[in-house]
PDB file of C-alpha atoms in Angstrom:
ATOM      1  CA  UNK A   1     125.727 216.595-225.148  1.00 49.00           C
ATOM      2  CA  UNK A   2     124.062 219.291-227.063  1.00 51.00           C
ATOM      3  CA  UNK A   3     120.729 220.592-226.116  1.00 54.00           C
ATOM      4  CA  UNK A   4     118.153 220.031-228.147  1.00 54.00           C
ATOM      5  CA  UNK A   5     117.028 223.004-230.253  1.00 53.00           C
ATOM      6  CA  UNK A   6     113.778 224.255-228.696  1.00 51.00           C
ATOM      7  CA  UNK A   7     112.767 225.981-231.725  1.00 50.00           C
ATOM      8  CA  UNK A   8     113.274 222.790-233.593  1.00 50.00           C
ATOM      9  CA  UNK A   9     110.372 220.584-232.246  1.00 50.00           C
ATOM     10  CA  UNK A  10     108.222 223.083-231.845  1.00 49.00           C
ATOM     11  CA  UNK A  11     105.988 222.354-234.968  1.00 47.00           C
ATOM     12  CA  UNK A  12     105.984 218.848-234.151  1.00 49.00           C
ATOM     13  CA  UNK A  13     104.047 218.954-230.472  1.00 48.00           C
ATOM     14  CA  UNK A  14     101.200 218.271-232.285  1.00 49.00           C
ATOM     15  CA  UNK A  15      98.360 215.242-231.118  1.00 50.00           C
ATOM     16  CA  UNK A  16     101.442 212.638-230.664  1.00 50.00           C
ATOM     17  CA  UNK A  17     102.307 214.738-227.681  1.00 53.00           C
ATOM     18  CA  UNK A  18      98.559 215.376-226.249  1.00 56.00           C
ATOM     19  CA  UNK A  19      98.131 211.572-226.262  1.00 54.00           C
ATOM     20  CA  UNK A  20     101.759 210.903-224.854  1.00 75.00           C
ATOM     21  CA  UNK A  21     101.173 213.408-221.912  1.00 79.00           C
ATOM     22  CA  UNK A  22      98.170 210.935-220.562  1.00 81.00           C
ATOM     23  CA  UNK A  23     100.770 208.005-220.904  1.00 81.00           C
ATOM     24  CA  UNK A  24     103.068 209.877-218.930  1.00 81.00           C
ATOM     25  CA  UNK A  25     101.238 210.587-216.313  1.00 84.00           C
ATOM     26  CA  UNK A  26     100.445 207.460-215.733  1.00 85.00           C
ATOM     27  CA  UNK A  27     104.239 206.095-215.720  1.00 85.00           C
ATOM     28  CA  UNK A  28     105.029 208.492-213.342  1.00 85.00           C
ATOM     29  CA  UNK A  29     101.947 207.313-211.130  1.00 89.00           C
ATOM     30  CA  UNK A  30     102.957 203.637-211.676  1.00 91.00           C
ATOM     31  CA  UNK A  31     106.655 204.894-210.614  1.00 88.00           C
ATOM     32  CA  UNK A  32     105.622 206.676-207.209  1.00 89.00           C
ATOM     33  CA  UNK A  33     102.847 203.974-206.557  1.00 91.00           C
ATOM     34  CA  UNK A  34     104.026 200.933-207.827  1.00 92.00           C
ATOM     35  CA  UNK A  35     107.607 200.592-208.753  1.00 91.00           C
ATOM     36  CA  UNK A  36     108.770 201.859-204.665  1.00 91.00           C
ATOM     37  CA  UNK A  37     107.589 198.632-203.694  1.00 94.00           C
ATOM     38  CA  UNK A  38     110.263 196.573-205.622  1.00 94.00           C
ATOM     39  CA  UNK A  39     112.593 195.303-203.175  1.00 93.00           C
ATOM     40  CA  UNK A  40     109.109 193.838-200.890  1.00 93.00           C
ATOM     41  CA  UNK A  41     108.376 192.463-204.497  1.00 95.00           C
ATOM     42  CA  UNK A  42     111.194 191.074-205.226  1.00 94.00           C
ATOM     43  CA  UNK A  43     111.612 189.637-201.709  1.00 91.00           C
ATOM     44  CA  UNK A  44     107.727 188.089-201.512  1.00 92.00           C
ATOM     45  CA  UNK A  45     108.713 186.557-204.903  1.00 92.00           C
ATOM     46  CA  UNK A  46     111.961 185.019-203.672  1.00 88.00           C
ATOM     47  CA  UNK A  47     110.317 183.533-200.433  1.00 85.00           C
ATOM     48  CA  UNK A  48     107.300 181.856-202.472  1.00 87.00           C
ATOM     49  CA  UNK A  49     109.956 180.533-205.505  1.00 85.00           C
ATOM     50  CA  UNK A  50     113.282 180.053-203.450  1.00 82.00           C
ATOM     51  CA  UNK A  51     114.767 180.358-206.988  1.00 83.00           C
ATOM     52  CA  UNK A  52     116.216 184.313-207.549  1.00 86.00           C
ATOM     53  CA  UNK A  53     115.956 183.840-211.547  1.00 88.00           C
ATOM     54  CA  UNK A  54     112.429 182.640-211.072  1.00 90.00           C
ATOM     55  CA  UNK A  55     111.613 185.848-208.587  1.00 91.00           C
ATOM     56  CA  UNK A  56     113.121 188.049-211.329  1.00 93.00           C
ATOM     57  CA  UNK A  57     110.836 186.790-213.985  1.00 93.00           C
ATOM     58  CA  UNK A  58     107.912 186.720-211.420  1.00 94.00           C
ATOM     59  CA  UNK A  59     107.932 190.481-210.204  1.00 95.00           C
ATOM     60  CA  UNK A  60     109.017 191.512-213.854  1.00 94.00           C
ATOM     61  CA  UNK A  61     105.538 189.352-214.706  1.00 93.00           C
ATOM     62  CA  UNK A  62     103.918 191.145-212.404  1.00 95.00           C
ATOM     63  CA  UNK A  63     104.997 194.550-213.243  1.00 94.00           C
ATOM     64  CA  UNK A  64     104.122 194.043-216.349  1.00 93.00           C
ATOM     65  CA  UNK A  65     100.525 193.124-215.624  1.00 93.00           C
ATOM     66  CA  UNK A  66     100.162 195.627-213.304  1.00 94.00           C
ATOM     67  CA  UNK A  67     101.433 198.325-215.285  1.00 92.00           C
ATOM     68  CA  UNK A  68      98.783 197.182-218.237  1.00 91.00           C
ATOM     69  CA  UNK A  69      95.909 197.157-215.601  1.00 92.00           C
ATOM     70  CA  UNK A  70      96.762 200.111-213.171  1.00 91.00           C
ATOM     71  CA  UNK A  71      93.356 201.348-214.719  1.00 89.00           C
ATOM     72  CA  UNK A  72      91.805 199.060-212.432  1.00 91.00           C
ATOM     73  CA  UNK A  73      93.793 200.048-209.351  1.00 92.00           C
ATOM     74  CA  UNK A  74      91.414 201.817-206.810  1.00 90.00           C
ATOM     75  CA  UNK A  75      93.479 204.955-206.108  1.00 88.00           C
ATOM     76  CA  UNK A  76      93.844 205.510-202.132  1.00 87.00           C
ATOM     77  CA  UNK A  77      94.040 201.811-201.683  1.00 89.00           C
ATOM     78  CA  UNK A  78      97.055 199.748-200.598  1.00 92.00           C
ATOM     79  CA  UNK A  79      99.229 199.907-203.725  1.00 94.00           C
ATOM     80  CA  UNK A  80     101.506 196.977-202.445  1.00 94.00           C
ATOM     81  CA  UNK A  81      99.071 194.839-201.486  1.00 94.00           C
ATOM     82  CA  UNK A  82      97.441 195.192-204.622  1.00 95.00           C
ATOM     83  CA  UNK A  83     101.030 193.746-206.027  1.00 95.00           C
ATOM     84  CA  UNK A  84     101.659 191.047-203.787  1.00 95.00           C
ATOM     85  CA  UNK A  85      98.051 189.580-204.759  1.00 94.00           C
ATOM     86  CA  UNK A  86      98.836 190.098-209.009  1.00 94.00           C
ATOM     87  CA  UNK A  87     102.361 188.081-208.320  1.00 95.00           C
ATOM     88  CA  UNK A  88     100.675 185.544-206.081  1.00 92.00           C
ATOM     89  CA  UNK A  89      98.538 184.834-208.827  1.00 91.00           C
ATOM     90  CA  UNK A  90     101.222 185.054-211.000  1.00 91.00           C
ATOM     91  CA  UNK A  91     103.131 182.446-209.063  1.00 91.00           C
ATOM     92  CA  UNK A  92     100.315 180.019-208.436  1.00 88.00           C
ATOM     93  CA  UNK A  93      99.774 179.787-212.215  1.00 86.00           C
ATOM     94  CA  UNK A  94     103.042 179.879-213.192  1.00 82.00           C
ATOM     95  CA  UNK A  95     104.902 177.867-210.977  1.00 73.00           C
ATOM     96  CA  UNK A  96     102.667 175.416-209.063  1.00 67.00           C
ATOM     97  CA  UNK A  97     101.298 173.459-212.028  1.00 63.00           C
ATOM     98  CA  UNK A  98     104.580 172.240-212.805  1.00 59.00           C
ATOM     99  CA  UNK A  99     105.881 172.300-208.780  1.00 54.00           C
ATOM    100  CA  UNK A 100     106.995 169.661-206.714  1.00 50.00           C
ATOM    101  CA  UNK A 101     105.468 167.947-203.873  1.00 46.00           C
ATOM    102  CA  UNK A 102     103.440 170.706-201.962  1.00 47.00           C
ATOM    103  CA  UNK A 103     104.531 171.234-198.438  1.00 46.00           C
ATOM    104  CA  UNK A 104     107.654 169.445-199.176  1.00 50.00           C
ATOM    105  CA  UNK A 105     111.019 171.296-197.584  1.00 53.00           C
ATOM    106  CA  UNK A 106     113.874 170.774-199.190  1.00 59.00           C
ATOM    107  CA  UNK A 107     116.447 172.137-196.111  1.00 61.00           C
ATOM    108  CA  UNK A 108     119.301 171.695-198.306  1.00 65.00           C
ATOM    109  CA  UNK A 109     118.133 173.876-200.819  1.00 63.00           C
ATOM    110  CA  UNK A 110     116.641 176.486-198.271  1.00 64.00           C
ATOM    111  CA  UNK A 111     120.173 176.555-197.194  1.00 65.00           C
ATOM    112  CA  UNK A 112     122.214 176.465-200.508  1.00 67.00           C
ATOM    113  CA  UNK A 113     119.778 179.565-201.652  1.00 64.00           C
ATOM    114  CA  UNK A 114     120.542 181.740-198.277  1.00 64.00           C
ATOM    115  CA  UNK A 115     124.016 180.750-199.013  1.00 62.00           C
ATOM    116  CA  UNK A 116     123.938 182.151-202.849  1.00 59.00           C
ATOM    117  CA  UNK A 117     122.652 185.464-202.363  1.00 56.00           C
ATOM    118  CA  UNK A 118     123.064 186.163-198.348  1.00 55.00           C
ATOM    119  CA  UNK A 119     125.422 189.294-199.074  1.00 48.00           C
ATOM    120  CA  UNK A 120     123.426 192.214-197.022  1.00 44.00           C
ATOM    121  CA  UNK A 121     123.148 193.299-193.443  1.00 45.00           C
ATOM    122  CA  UNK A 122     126.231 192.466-190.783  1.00 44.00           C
ATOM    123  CA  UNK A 123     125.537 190.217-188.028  1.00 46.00           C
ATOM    124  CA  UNK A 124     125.047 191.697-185.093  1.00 45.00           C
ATOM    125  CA  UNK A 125     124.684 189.137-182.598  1.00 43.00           C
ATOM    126  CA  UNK A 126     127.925 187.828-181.698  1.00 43.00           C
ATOM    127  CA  UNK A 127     128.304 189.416-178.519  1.00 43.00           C
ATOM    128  CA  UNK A 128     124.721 188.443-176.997  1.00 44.00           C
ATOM    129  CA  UNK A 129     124.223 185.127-175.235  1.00 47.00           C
ATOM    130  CA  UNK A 130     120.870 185.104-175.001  1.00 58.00           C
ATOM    131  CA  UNK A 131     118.258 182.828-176.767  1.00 58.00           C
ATOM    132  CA  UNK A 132     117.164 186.094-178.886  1.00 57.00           C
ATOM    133  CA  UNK A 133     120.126 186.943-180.436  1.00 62.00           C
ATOM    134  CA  UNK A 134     122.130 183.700-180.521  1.00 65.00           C
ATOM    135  CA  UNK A 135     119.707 183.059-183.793  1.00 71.00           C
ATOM    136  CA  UNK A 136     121.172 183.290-186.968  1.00 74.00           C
ATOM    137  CA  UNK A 137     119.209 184.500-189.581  1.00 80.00           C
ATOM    138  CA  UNK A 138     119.883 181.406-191.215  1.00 81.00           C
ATOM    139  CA  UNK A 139     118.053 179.451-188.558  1.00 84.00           C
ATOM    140  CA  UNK A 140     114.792 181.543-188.573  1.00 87.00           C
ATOM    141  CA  UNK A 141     114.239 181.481-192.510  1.00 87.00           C
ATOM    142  CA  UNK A 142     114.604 177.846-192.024  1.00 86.00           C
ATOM    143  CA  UNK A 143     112.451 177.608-189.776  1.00 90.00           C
ATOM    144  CA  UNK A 144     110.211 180.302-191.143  1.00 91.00           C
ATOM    145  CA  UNK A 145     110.364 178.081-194.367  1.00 88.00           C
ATOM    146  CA  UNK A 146     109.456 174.810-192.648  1.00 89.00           C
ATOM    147  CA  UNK A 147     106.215 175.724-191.649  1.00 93.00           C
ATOM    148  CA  UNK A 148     103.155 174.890-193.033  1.00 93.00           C
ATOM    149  CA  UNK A 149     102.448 177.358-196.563  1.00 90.00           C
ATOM    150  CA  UNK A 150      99.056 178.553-194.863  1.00 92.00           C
ATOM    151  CA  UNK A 151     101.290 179.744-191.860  1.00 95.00           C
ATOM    152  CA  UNK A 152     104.357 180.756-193.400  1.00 93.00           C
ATOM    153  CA  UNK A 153     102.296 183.029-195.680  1.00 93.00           C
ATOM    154  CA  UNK A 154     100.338 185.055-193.156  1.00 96.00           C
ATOM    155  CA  UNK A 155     103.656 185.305-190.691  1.00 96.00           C
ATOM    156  CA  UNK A 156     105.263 186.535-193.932  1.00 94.00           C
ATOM    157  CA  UNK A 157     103.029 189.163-194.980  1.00 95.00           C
ATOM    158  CA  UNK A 158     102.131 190.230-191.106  1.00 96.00           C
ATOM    159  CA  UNK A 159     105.634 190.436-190.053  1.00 95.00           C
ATOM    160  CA  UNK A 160     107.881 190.764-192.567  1.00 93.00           C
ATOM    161  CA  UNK A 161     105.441 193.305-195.020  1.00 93.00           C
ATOM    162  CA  UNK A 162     103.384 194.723-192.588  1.00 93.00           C
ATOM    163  CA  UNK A 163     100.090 194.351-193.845  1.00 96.00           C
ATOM    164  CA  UNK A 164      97.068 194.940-191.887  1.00 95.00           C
ATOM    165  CA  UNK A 165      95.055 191.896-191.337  1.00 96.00           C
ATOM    166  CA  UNK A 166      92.014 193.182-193.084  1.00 95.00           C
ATOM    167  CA  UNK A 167      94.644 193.476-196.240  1.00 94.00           C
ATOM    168  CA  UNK A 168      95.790 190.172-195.634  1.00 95.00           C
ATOM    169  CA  UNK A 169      92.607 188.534-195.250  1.00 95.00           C
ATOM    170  CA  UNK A 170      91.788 189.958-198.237  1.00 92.00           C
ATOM    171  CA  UNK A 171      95.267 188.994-200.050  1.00 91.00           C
ATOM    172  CA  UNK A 172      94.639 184.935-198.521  1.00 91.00           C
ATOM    173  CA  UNK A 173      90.793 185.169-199.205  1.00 91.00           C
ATOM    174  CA  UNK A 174      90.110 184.461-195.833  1.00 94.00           C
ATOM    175  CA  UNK A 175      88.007 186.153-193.390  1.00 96.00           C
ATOM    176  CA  UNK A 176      90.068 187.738-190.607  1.00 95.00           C
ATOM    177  CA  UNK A 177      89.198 185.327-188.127  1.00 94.00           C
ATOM    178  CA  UNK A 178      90.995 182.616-190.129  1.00 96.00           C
ATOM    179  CA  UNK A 179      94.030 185.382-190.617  1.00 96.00           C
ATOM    180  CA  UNK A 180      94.261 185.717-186.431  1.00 95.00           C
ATOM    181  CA  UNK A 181      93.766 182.065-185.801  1.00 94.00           C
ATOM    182  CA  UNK A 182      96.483 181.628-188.363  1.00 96.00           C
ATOM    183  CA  UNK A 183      98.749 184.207-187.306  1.00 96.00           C
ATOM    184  CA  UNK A 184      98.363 182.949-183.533  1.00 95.00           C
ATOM    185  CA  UNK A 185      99.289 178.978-184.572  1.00 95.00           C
ATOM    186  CA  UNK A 186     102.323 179.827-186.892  1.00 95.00           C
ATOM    187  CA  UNK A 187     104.013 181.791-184.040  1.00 94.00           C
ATOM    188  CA  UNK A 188     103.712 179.067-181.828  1.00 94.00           C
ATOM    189  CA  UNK A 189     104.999 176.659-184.745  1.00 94.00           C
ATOM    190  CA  UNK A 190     107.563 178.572-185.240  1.00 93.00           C
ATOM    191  CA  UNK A 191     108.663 179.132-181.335  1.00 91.00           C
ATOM    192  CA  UNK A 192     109.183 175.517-181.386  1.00 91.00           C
ATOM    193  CA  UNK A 193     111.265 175.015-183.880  1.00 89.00           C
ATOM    194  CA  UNK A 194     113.319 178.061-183.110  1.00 88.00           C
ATOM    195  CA  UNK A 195     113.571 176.435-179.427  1.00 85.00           C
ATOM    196  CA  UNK A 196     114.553 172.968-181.391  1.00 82.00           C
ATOM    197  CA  UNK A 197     117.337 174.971-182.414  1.00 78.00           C
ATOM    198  CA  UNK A 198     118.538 176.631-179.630  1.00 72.00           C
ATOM    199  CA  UNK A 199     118.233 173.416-177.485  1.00 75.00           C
ATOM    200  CA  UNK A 200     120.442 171.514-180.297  1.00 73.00           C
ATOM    201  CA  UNK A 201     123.009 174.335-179.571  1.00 68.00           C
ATOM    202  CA  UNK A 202     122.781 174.258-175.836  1.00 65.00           C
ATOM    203  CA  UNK A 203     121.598 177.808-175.570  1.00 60.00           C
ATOM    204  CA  UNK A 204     118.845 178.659-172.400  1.00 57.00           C
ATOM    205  CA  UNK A 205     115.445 179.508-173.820  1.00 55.00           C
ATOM    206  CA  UNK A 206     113.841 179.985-170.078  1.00 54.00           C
ATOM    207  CA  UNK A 207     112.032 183.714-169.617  1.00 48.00           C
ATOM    208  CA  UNK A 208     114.298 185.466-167.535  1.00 46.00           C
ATOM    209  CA  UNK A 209     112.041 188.060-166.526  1.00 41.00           C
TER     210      UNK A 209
ATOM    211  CA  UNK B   1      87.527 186.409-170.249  1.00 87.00           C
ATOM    212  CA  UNK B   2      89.173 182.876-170.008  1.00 91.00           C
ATOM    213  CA  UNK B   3      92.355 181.764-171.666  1.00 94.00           C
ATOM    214  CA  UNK B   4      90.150 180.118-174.664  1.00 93.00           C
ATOM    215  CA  UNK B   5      88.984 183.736-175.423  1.00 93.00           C
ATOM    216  CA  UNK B   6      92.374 185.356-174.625  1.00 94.00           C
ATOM    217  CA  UNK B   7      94.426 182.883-176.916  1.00 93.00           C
ATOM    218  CA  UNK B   8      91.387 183.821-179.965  1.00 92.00           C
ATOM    219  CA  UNK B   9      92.995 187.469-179.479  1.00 94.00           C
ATOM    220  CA  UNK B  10      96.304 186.799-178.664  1.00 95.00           C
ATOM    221  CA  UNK B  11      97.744 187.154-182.592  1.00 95.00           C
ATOM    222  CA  UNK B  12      95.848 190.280-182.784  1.00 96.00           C
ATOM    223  CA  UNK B  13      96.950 191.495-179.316  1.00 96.00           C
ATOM    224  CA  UNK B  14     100.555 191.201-180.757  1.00 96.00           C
ATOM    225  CA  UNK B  15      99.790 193.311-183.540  1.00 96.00           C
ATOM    226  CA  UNK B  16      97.732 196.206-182.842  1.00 95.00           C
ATOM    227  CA  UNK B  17      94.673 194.668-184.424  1.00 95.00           C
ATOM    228  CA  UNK B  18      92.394 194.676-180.974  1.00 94.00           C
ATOM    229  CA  UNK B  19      89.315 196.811-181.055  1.00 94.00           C
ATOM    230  CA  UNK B  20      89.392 199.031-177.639  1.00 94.00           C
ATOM    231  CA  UNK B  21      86.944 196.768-175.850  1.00 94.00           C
ATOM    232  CA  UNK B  22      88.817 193.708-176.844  1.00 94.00           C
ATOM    233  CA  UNK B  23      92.086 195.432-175.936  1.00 95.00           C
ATOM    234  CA  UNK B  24      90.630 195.828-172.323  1.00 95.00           C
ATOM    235  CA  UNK B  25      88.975 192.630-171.750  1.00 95.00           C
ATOM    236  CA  UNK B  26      92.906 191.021-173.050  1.00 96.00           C
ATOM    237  CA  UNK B  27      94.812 193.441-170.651  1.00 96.00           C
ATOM    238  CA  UNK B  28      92.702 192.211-167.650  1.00 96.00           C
ATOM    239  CA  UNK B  29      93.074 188.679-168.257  1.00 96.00           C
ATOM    240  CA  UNK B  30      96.874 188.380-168.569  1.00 95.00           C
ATOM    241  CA  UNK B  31      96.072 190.616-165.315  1.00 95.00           C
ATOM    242  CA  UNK B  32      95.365 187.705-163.696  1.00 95.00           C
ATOM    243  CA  UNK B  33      96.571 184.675-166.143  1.00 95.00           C
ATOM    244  CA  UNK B  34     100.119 183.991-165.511  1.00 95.00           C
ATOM    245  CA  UNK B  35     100.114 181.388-168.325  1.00 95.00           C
ATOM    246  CA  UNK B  36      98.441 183.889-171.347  1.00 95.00           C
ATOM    247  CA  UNK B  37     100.972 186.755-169.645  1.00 95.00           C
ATOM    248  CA  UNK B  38     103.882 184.411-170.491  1.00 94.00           C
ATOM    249  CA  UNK B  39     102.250 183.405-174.103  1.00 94.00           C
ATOM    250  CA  UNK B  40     101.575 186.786-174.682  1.00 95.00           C
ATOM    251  CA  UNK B  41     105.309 187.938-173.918  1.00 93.00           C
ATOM    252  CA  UNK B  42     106.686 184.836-176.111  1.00 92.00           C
ATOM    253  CA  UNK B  43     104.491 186.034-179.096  1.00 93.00           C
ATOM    254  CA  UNK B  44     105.559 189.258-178.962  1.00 94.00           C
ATOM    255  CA  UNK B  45     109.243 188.112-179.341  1.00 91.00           C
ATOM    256  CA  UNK B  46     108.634 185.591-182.248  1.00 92.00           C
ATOM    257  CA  UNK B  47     107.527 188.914-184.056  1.00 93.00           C
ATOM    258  CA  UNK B  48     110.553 190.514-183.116  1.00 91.00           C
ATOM    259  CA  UNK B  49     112.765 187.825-183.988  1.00 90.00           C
ATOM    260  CA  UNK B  50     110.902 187.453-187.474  1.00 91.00           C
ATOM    261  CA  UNK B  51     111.072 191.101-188.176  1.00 89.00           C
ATOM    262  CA  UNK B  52     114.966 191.328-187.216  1.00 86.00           C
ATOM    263  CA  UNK B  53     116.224 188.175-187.982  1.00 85.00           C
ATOM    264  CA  UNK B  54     114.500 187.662-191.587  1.00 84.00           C
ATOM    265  CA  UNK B  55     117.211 189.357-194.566  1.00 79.00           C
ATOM    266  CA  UNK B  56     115.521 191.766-196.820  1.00 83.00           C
ATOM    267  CA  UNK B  57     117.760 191.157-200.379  1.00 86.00           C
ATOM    268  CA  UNK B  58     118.428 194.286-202.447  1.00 87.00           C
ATOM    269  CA  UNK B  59     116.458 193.530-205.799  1.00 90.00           C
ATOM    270  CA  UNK B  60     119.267 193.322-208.384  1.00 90.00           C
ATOM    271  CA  UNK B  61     120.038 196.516-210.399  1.00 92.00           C
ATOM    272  CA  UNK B  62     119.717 194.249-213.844  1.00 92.00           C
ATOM    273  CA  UNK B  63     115.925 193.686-212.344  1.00 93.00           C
ATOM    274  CA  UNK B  64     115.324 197.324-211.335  1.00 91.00           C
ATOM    275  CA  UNK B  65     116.153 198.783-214.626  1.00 90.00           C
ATOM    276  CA  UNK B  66     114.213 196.510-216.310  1.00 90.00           C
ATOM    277  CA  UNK B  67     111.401 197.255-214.289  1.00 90.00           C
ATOM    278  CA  UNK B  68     112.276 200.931-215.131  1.00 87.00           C
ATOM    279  CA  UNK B  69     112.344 200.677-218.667  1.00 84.00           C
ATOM    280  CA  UNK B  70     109.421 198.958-219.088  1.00 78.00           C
ATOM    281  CA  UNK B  71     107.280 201.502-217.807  1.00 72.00           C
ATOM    282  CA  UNK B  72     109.229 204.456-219.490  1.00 67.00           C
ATOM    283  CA  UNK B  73     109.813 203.227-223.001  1.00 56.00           C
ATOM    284  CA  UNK B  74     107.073 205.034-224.311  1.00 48.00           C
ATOM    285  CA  UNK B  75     108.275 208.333-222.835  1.00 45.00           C
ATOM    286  CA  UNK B  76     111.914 207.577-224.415  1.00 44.00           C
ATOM    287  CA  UNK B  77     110.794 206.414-228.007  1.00 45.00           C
ATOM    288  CA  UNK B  78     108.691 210.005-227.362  1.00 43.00           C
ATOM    289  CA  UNK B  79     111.393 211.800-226.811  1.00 45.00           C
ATOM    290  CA  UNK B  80     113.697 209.972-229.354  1.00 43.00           C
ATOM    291  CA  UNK B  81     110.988 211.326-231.843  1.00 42.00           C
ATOM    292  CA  UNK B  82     111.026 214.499-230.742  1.00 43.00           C
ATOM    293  CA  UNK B  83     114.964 214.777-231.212  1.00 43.00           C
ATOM    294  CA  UNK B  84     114.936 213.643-234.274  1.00 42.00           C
ATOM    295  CA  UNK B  85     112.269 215.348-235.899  1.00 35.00           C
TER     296      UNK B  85
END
């Protein structure tokens, strides 16, 4: 393609381009602040809707929001944790008003969704016989799903996004007493049902140690 | 510290999220508390498992250029202008 002329535009950087400069800078802010978190986005937004059309439309939602406000960002804070609260709020006006029974779990579905769009990472625990890596993944997003939405949520953003607790306290509006307490319950919930499953496959969840 | 105390700190424990003092008082317990030692070792692996068992999905490329475009349009119809001009 040709190059455009330099000598061409040169009358026309007038005002347009002043004003356009500002807007740039901020895109490319929004790019190296905001848009790098897309995939933990996209992921937080699948795990709260189980539904990857709905996710789309959620972190596009949010993107869009966030994009119009990033005025109101405070710079040198947690940029992704600033996301995950716009699409929670996103998501809890959006899609709970119309959402079914709360703390219902629908296994089938949990499993159906894995099913649909499980297409990354190899297993890579065929060859281990121990409790640890005898779990599919399958098994702990079940289970991870199953629990309770207070626990689930903390686990989630603790584990999986690696937030600090004073971020997720924040992000639950909780103080971080309520986050530990939290954190400390779900595990064990979620031990138990992870043991449910071993047991129903015969595997040995004793300590060896 | 008892085990009441040591199980209020044991999330935290797990994750880094002890102050010092805390972090000493919680070492010397499971020092001498079997029970919280054991607890304390089984939390630490439900992380693990979470962390390594739980699939991170690639957001789809029809989503990511969305994303992209909507926060570059303005610098495109910009540079469309200039072009043209």
């Amino acid at each position: 393609m040709d190059k455009p002329d330099p000598t061409r535009h040169v009358k026309t950087r007038t005002k347009k381009e002043s004003l356009s400069r500002e807007e740039r800078q901020k895109q490319l802010e929004f790019q190296t602040e905001a848009v790098v978190h897309l995939n933990s986005l996209y992921n937080y937004a699948l795990h709260l809707t189980m539904n990857p059309s709905d996710a789309e439309d959620l972190v596009q939602e949010t993107y869009l929001k966030a994009y119009r406000f990033f005025n109101s960002f405070e710079r040198g804070t947690n940029c992704k944790a600033w996301l995950f609260k716009i699409l929670k709020n996103n998501y809890i006006n959006r899609f709970r008003k119309n959402s079914k029974e709360p703390g219902k779990v629908d296994y089938d579905l949990i499993k159906d969704f894995y099913h649909s769009i499980k297409d990354v990472q190899n297993d890579t625990s065929e060859a281990e016989s121990d409790y640890f890596h005898s779990l599919l993944h399958e098994e702990v997003y079940q289970a991870l799903q199953s629990l309770p939405e207070e626990f689930k949520e903390v686990i989630q953003l603790c584990d999986i996004d690696g937030f600090t607790y004073e971020e997720i306290a924040n992000m639950v509006e909780s103080p971080i007493g309520t986050v530990r307490s939290r954190l400390y319950r779900g595990r064990k919930l979620l031990r138990e049902q992870l043991e449910g499953y071993a047991k129903k496959y015969g595997i040995n969840t004793d300590n060896h140690q | 510290m008892n085990c009441q105390k040591a199980r209020v700190l044991m999330s935290a424990a797990v994750d880094c999220e002890l102050s010092l003092k805390e972090e000493q008082g919680f070492l010397l317990h499971l020092s001498e508390c079997k029970e919280c030692k054991d607890e304390f070792e089984e939390a630490k692996k439900t992380k693990m498992i979470i962390k390594e068992k739980i699939v991170q999905f690639k957001a789809p490329q029809t989503l990511i250029n969305s994303i992209m475009e909507l926060t570059s349009l303005s610098t495109v119809e910009h540079e469309d202008t200039i072009l043209f001009e």
